[in-house]
Tab-separated table of C-alpha atoms in Angstrom:
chain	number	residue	atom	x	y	z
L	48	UNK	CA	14.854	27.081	37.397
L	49	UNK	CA	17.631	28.429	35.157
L	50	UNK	CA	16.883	28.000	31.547
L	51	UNK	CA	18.450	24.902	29.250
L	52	UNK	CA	20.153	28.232	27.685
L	53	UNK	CA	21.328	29.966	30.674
L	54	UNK	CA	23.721	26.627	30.875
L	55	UNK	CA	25.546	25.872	27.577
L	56	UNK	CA	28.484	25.444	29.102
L	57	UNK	CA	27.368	22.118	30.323
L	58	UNK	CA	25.607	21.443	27.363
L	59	UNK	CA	26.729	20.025	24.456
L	60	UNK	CA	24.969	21.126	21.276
L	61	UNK	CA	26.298	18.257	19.393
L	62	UNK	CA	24.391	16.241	21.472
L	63	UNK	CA	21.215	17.554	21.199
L	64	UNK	CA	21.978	17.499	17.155
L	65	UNK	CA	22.450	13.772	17.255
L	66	UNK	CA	19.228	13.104	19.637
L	67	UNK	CA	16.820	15.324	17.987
L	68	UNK	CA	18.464	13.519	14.312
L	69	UNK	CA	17.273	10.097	16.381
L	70	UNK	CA	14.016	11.639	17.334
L	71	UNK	CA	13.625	12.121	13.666
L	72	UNK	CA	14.559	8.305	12.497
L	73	UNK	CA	12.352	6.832	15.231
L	74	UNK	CA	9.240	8.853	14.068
L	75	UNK	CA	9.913	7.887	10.167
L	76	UNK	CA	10.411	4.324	11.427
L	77	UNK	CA	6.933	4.529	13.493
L	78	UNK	CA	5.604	6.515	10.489
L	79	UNK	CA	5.301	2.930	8.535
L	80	UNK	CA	3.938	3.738	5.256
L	81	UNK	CA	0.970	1.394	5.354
L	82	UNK	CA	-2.656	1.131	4.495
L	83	UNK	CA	-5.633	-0.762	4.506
L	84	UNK	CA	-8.045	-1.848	1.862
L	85	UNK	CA	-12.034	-0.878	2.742
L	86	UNK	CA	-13.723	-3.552	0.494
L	87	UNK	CA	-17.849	-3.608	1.846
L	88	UNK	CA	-18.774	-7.203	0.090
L	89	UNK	CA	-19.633	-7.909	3.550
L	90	UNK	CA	-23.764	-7.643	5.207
L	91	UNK	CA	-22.611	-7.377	8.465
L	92	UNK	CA	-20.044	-4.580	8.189
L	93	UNK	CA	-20.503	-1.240	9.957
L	94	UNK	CA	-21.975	1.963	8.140
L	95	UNK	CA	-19.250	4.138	6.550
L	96	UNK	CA	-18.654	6.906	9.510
L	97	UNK	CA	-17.845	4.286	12.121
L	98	UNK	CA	-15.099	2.736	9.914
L	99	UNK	CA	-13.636	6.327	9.229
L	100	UNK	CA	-13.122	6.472	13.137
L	101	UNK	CA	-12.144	2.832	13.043
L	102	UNK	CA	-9.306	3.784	10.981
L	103	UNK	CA	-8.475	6.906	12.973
L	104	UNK	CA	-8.644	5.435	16.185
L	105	UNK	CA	-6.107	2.539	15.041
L	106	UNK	CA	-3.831	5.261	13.546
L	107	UNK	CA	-4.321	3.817	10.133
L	108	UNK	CA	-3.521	7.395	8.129
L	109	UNK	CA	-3.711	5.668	4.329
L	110	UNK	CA	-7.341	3.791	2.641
L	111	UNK	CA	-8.150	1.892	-0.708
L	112	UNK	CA	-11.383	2.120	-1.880
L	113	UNK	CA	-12.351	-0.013	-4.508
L	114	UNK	CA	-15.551	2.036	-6.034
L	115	UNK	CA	-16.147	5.780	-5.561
L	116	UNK	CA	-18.726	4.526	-2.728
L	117	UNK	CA	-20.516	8.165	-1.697
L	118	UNK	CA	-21.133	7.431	1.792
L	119	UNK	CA	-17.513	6.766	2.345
L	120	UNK	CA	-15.893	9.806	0.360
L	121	UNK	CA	-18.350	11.971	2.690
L	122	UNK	CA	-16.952	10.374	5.726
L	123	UNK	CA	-13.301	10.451	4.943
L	124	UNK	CA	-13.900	14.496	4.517
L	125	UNK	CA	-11.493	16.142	6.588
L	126	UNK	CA	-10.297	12.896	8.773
L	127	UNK	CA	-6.640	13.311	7.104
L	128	UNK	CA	-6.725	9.939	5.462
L	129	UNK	CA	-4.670	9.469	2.309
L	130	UNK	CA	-7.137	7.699	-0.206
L	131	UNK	CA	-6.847	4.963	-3.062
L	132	UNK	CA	-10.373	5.577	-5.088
L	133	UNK	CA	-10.736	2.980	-7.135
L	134	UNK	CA	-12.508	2.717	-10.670
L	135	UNK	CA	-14.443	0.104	-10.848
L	136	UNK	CA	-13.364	-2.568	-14.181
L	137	UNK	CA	-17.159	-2.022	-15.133
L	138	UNK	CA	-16.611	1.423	-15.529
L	139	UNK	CA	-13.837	1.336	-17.837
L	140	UNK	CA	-15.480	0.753	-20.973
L	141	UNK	CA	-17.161	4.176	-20.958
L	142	UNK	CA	-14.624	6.151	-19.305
L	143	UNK	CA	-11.902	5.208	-22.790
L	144	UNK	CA	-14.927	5.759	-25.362
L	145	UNK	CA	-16.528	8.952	-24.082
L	146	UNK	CA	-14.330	11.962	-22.620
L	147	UNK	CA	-17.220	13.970	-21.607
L	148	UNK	CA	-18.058	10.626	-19.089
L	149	UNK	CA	-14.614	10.740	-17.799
L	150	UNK	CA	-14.926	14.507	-16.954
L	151	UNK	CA	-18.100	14.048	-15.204
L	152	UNK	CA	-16.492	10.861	-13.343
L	153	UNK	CA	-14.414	13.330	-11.588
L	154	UNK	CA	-16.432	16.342	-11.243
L	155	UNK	CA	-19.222	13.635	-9.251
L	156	UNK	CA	-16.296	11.822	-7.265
L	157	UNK	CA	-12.964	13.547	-6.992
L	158	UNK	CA	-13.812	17.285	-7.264
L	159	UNK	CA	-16.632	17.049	-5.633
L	160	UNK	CA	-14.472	15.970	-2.265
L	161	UNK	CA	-11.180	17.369	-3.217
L	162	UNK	CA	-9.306	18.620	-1.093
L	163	UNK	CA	-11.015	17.421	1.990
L	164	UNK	CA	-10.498	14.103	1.084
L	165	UNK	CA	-7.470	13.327	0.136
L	166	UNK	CA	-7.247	11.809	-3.001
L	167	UNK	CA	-3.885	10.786	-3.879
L	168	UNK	CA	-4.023	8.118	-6.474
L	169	UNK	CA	-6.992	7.133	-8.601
L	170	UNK	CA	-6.756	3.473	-9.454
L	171	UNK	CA	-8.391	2.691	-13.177
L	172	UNK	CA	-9.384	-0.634	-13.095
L	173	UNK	CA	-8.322	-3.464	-11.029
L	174	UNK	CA	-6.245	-6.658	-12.344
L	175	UNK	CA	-7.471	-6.150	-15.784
L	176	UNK	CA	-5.444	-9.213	-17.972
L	177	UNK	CA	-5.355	-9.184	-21.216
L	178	UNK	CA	-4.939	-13.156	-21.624
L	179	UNK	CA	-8.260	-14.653	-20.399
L	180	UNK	CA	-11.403	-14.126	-18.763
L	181	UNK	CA	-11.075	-10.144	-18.426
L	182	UNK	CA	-9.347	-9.636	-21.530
L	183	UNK	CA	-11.854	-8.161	-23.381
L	184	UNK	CA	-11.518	-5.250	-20.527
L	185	UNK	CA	-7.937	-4.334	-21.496
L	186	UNK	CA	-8.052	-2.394	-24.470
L	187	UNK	CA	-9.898	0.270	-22.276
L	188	UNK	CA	-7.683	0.706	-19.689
L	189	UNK	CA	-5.225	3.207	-21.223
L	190	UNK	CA	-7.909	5.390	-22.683
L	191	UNK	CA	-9.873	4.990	-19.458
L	192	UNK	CA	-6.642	5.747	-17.803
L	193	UNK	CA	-5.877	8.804	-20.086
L	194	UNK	CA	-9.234	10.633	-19.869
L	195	UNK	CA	-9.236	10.751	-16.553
L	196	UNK	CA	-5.987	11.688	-16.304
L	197	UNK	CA	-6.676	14.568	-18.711
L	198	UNK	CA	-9.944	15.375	-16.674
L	199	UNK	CA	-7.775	16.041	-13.396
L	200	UNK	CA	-4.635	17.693	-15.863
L	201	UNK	CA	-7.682	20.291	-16.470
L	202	UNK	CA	-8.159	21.050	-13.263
L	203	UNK	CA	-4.533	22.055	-12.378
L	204	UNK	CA	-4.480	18.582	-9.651
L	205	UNK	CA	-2.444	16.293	-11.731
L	206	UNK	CA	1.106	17.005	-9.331
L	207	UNK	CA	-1.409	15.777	-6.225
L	208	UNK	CA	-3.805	13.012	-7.311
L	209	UNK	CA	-1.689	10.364	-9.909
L	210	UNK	CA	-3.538	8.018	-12.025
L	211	UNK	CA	-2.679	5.027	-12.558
L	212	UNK	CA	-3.826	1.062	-12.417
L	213	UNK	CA	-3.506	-1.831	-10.756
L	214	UNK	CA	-2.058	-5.277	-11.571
L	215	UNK	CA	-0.923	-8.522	-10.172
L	216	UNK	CA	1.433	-10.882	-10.572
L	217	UNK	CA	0.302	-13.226	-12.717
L	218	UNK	CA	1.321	-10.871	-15.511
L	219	UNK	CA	4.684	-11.889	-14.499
L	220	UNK	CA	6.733	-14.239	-16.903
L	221	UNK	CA	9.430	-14.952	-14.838
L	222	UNK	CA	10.393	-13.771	-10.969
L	223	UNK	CA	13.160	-16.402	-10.738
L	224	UNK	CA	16.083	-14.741	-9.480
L	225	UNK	CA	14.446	-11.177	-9.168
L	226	UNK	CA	16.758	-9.348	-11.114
L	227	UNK	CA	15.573	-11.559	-14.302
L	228	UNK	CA	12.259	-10.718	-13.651
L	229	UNK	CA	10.351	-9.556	-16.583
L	230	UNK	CA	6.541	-9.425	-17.960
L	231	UNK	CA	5.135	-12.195	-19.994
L	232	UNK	CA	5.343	-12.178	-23.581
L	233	UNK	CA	1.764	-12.001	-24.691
L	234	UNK	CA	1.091	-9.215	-22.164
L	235	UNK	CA	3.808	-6.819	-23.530
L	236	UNK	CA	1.542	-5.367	-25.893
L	237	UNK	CA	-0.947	-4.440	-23.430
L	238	UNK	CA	1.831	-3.273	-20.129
L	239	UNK	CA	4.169	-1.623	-22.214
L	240	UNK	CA	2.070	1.609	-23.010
L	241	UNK	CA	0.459	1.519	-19.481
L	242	UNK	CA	4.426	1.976	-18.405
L	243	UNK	CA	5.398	5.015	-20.467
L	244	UNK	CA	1.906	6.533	-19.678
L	245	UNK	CA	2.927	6.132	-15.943
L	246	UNK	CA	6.741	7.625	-16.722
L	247	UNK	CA	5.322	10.803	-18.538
L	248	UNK	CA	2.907	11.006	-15.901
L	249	UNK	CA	5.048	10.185	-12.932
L	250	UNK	CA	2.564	8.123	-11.482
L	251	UNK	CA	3.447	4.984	-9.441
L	252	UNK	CA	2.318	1.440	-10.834
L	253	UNK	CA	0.185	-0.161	-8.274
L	254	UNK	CA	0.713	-4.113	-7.868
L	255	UNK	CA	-0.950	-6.590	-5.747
L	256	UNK	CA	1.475	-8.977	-3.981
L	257	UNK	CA	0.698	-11.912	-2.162
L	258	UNK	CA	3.500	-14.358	-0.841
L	259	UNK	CA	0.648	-16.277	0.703
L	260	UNK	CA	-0.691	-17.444	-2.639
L	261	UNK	CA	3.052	-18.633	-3.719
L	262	UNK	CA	3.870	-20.238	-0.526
L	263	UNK	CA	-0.045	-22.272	-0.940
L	264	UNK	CA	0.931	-23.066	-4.508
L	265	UNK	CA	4.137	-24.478	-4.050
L	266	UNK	CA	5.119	-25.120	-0.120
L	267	UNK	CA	8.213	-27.475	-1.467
L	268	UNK	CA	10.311	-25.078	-2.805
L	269	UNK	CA	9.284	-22.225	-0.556
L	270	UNK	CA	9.675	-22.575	2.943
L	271	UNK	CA	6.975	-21.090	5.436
L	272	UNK	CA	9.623	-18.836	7.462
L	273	UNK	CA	10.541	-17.271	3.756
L	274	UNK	CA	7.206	-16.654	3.035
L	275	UNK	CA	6.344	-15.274	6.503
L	276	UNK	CA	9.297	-12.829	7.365
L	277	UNK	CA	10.680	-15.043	9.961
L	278	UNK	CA	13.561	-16.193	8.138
L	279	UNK	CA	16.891	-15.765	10.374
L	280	UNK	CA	19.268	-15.423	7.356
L	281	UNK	CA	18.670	-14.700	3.861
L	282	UNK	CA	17.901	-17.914	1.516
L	283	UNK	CA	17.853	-16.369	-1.966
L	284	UNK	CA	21.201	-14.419	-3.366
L	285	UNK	CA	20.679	-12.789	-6.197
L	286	UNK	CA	24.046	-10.998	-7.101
L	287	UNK	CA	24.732	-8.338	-4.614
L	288	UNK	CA	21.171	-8.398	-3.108
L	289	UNK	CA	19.752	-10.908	-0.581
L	290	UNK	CA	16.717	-12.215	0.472
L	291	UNK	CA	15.467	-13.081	3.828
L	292	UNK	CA	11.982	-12.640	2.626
L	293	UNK	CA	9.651	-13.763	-0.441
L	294	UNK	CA	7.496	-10.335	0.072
L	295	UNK	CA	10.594	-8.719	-1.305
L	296	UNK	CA	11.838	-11.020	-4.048
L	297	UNK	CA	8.282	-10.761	-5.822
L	298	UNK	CA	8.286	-6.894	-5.241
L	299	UNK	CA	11.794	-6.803	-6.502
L	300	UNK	CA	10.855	-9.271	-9.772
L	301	UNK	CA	8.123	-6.743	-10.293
L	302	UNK	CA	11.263	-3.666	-10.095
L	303	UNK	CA	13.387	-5.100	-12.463
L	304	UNK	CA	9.939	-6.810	-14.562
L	305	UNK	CA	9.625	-2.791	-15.447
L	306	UNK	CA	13.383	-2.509	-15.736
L	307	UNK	CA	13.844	-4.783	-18.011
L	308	UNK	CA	11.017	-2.889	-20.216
L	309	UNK	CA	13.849	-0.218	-21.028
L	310	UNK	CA	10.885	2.216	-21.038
L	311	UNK	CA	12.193	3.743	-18.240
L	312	UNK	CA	11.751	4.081	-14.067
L	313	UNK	CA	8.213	3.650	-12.764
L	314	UNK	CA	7.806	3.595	-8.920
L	315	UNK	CA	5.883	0.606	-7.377
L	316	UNK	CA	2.837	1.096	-4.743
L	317	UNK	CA	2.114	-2.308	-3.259
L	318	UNK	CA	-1.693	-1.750	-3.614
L	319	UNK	CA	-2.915	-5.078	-1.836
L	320	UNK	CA	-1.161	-7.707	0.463
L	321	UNK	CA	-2.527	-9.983	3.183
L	322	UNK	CA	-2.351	-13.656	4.577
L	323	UNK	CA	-5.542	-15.175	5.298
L	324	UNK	CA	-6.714	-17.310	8.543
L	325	UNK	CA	-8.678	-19.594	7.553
L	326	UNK	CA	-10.216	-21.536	4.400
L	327	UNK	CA	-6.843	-23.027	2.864
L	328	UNK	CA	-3.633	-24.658	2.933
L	329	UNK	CA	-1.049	-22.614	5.213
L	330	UNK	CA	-4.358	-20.235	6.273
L	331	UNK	CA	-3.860	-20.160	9.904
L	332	UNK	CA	-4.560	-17.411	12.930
L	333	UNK	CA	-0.968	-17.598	13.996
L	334	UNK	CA	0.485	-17.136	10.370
L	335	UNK	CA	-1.868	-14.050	9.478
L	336	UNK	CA	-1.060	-12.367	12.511
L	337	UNK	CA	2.791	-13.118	12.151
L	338	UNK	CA	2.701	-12.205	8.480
L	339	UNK	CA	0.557	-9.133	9.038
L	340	UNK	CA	2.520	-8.026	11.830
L	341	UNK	CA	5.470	-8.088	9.600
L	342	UNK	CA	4.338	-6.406	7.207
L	343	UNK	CA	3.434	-3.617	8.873
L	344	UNK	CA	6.782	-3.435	10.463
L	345	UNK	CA	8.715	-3.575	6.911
L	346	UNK	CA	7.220	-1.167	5.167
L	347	UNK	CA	9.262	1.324	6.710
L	348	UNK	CA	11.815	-0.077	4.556
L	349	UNK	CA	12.434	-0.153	1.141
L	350	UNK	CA	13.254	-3.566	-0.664
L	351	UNK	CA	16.648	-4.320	-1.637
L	352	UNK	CA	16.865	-3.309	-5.380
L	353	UNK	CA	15.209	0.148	-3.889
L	354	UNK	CA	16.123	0.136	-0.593
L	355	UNK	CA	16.613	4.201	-0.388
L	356	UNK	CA	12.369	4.580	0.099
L	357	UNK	CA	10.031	3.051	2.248
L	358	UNK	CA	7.228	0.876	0.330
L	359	UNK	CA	3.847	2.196	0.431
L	360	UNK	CA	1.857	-0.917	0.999
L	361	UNK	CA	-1.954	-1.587	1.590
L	362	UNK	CA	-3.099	-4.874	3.284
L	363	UNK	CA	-5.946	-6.463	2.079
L	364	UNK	CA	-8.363	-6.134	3.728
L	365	UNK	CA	-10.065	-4.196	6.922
L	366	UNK	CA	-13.014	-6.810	7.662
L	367	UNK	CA	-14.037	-10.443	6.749
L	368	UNK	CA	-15.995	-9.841	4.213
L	369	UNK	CA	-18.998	-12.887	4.216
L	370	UNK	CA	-20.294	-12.289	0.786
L	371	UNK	CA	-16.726	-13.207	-1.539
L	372	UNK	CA	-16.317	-16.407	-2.625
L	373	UNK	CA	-14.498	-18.853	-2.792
L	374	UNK	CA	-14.228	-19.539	1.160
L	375	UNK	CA	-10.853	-18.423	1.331
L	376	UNK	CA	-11.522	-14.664	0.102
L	377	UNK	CA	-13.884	-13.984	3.488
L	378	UNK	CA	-10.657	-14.627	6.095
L	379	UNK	CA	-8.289	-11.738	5.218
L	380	UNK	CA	-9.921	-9.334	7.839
L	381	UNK	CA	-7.968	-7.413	10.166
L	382	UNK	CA	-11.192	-6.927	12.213
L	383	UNK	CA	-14.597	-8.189	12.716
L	384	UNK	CA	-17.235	-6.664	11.404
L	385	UNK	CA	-18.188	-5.677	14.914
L	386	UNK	CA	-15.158	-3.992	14.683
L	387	UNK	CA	-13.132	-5.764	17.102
L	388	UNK	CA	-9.473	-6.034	16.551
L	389	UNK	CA	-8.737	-9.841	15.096
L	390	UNK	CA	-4.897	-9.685	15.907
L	391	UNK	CA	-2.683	-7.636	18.875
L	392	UNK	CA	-0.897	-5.872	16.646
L	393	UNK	CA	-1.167	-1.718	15.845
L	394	UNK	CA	0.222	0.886	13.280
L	395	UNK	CA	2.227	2.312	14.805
L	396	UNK	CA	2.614	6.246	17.147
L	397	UNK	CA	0.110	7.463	18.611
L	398	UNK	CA	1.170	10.888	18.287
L	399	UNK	CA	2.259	12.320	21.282
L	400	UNK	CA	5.690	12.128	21.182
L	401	UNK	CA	7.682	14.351	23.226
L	402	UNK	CA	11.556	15.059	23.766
L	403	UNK	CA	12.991	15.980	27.014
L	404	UNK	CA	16.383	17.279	26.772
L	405	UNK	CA	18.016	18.714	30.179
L	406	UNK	CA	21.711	19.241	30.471
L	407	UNK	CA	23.435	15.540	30.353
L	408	UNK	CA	19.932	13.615	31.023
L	409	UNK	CA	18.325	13.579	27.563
L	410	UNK	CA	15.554	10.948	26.736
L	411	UNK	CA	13.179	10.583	23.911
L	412	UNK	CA	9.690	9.173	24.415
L	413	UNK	CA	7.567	7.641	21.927
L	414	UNK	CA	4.494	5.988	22.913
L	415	UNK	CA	3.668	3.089	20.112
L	416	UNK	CA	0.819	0.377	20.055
L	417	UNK	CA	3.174	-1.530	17.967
């Protein structure tokens, strides 16, 4: 057979330019940039190893982990998952007050692994307010924050593994439109220095966002297509931007929230987001697996005050967990705890993509469980 090269003349290299620039596009589209949250307040779920391969298997390439749990950083070694690792709110107290317990925190559960897991954020604390029940937590966060941040800045790692925290929504004063969106008042005090730590740092602010928990709260002003993704036109303009979704008016209130700070730009990580099936108002099969699906699907997408990146996003959370409370916290599995899948969907390639190009009969497959 003569070679693809041997025949130029009936080949046209701009051709192959424009499919191999589409071969590109379709793999960053199938390349969603998604996660899922390993919580274990479950005693039914399956030892550590098989939920390493559980992720693998499903092509799920990103994990939070909400403690430094040691039978789960030894798994993850060397399976190529990008990993959340989680400090734990109880641990925050003596990670600000003592720097020598910080360094040891990461010698024990970041060095220790590093490289072969791949840390690439550690989260300091977890929805830490400073208005209410938690609030004595929050004047630890920073320093927590800092010291380990300054225990990794030793090591040379700080470029690779960001620190950084994790917040949610209720911290925000007003979302109404987005572009007004700005912290509370009487958390300024407490966000404020978390935000120019994360600009000198360039670290990411992680945010939990839940549309579910809006749309349950007030299903007369927000519709369930809005809150699902299944809106056919946008409902919500907001200047120049428009929303079809409420997933991307909250992250967007949460953009312009740090914005409107005038500290200065801070990238967003949506650390948690789910829809539960059962145990509440709106808490169905068939809207989980629509708004799951979804979400999967859009965050290969940016939102549209930042629509030039994908959003990382993590749902929450791999398994039913029986042991959370109140009822509704145990439905926001993907799977069973025997591991079987609790909706169709996938995430996305499966890695063997291929391009054939001969002469004027060029095709690109991509094999996708999506």
């Amino acid at each position: 057979m003569a070679s693809l090269f041997a025949r130029t003349k009936r080949f046209s290299w701009t051709t192959l330019l424009l499919l191999l620039e589409l071969f590109t596009i379709v793999l960053h589209t199938a390349d969603a940039q998604i996660g899922v949250c390993y919580g274990m307040m479950g005693n039914n779920l399956p030892p550590a190893n098989e939920v390493i391969d559980l992720y693998r298997s499903n092509n799920i390439r990103r994990m939070r982990l909400y403690d430094p749990n040691e039978a789960a950083l030894q798994a993850l070694r060397n399976s190529g998952i990008e990993l959340i690792l989680g400090v734990p709110n109880s641990d925050l107290q003596g990670l600000a007050t003592n720097v020598d317990t910080a360094r040891q925190w990461v010698q024990r559960n970041v060095l220790n692994f590093w490289p072969s897991v791949k840390i690439k954020y550690v989260a300091v604390g977890n929805e830490v307010n400073p208005v209410g029940g938690s609030s004595w937590q929050a004047q630890y966060v920073l320093p927590a924050v800092q010291n380990v941040y300054q225990a990794i800045r030793a090591q040379g790692l700080h470029d690779q593994i960001k620190v950084t925290t994790v917040i949610d929504t209720t911290l925000i004063g007003n979302s109404f439109p987005p572009s007004q969106g700005s912290f509370r008042g009487d958390v300024r005090s407490y966000l404020d220095p978390i935000i120019g730590y994360l600009l000198y740092a360039g670290a990411p602010l992680l945010v939990n966002i839940y549309p579910y928990f809006s749309y349950s709260g007030n299903p007369r002003d927000i519709s369930l297509p809005y809150a699902l993704f299944t809106s056919p036109n946008v409902m919500v303009w907001d200047g120049q931007y428009g929303y079809q979704n409420l997933f991307d008016a909250i992250l967007d209130s949460v953009h312009a929230a740090i914005d409107n700070t005038r500290i200065g730009y801070v990238e967003v990580v949506v650390s948690e987001s789910g829809w539960p099936s059962d145990g509440g108002f709106g808490a169905t099969y068939d809207n989980a697996r629509v708004y799951l699906e979804n979400l999967v699907r859009r965050s290969s997408r940016g939102s549209p005050r930042r629509p030039s990146k994908p959003t990382e996003t993590y749902i929450f959370a791999l398994f039913d967990e029986n042991n959370k409370s109140p009822e509704i916290e145990k439905h926001f599995g993907l799977f069973n705890p025997n591991k079987q899948k609790k909706y169709p969907f996938g995430f996305g390639t499966k890695r063997n993509e291929k391009v054939v190009i001969d002469d004027f009969n060029a095709t690109i497959s991509l094999k996708s469980d999506m």
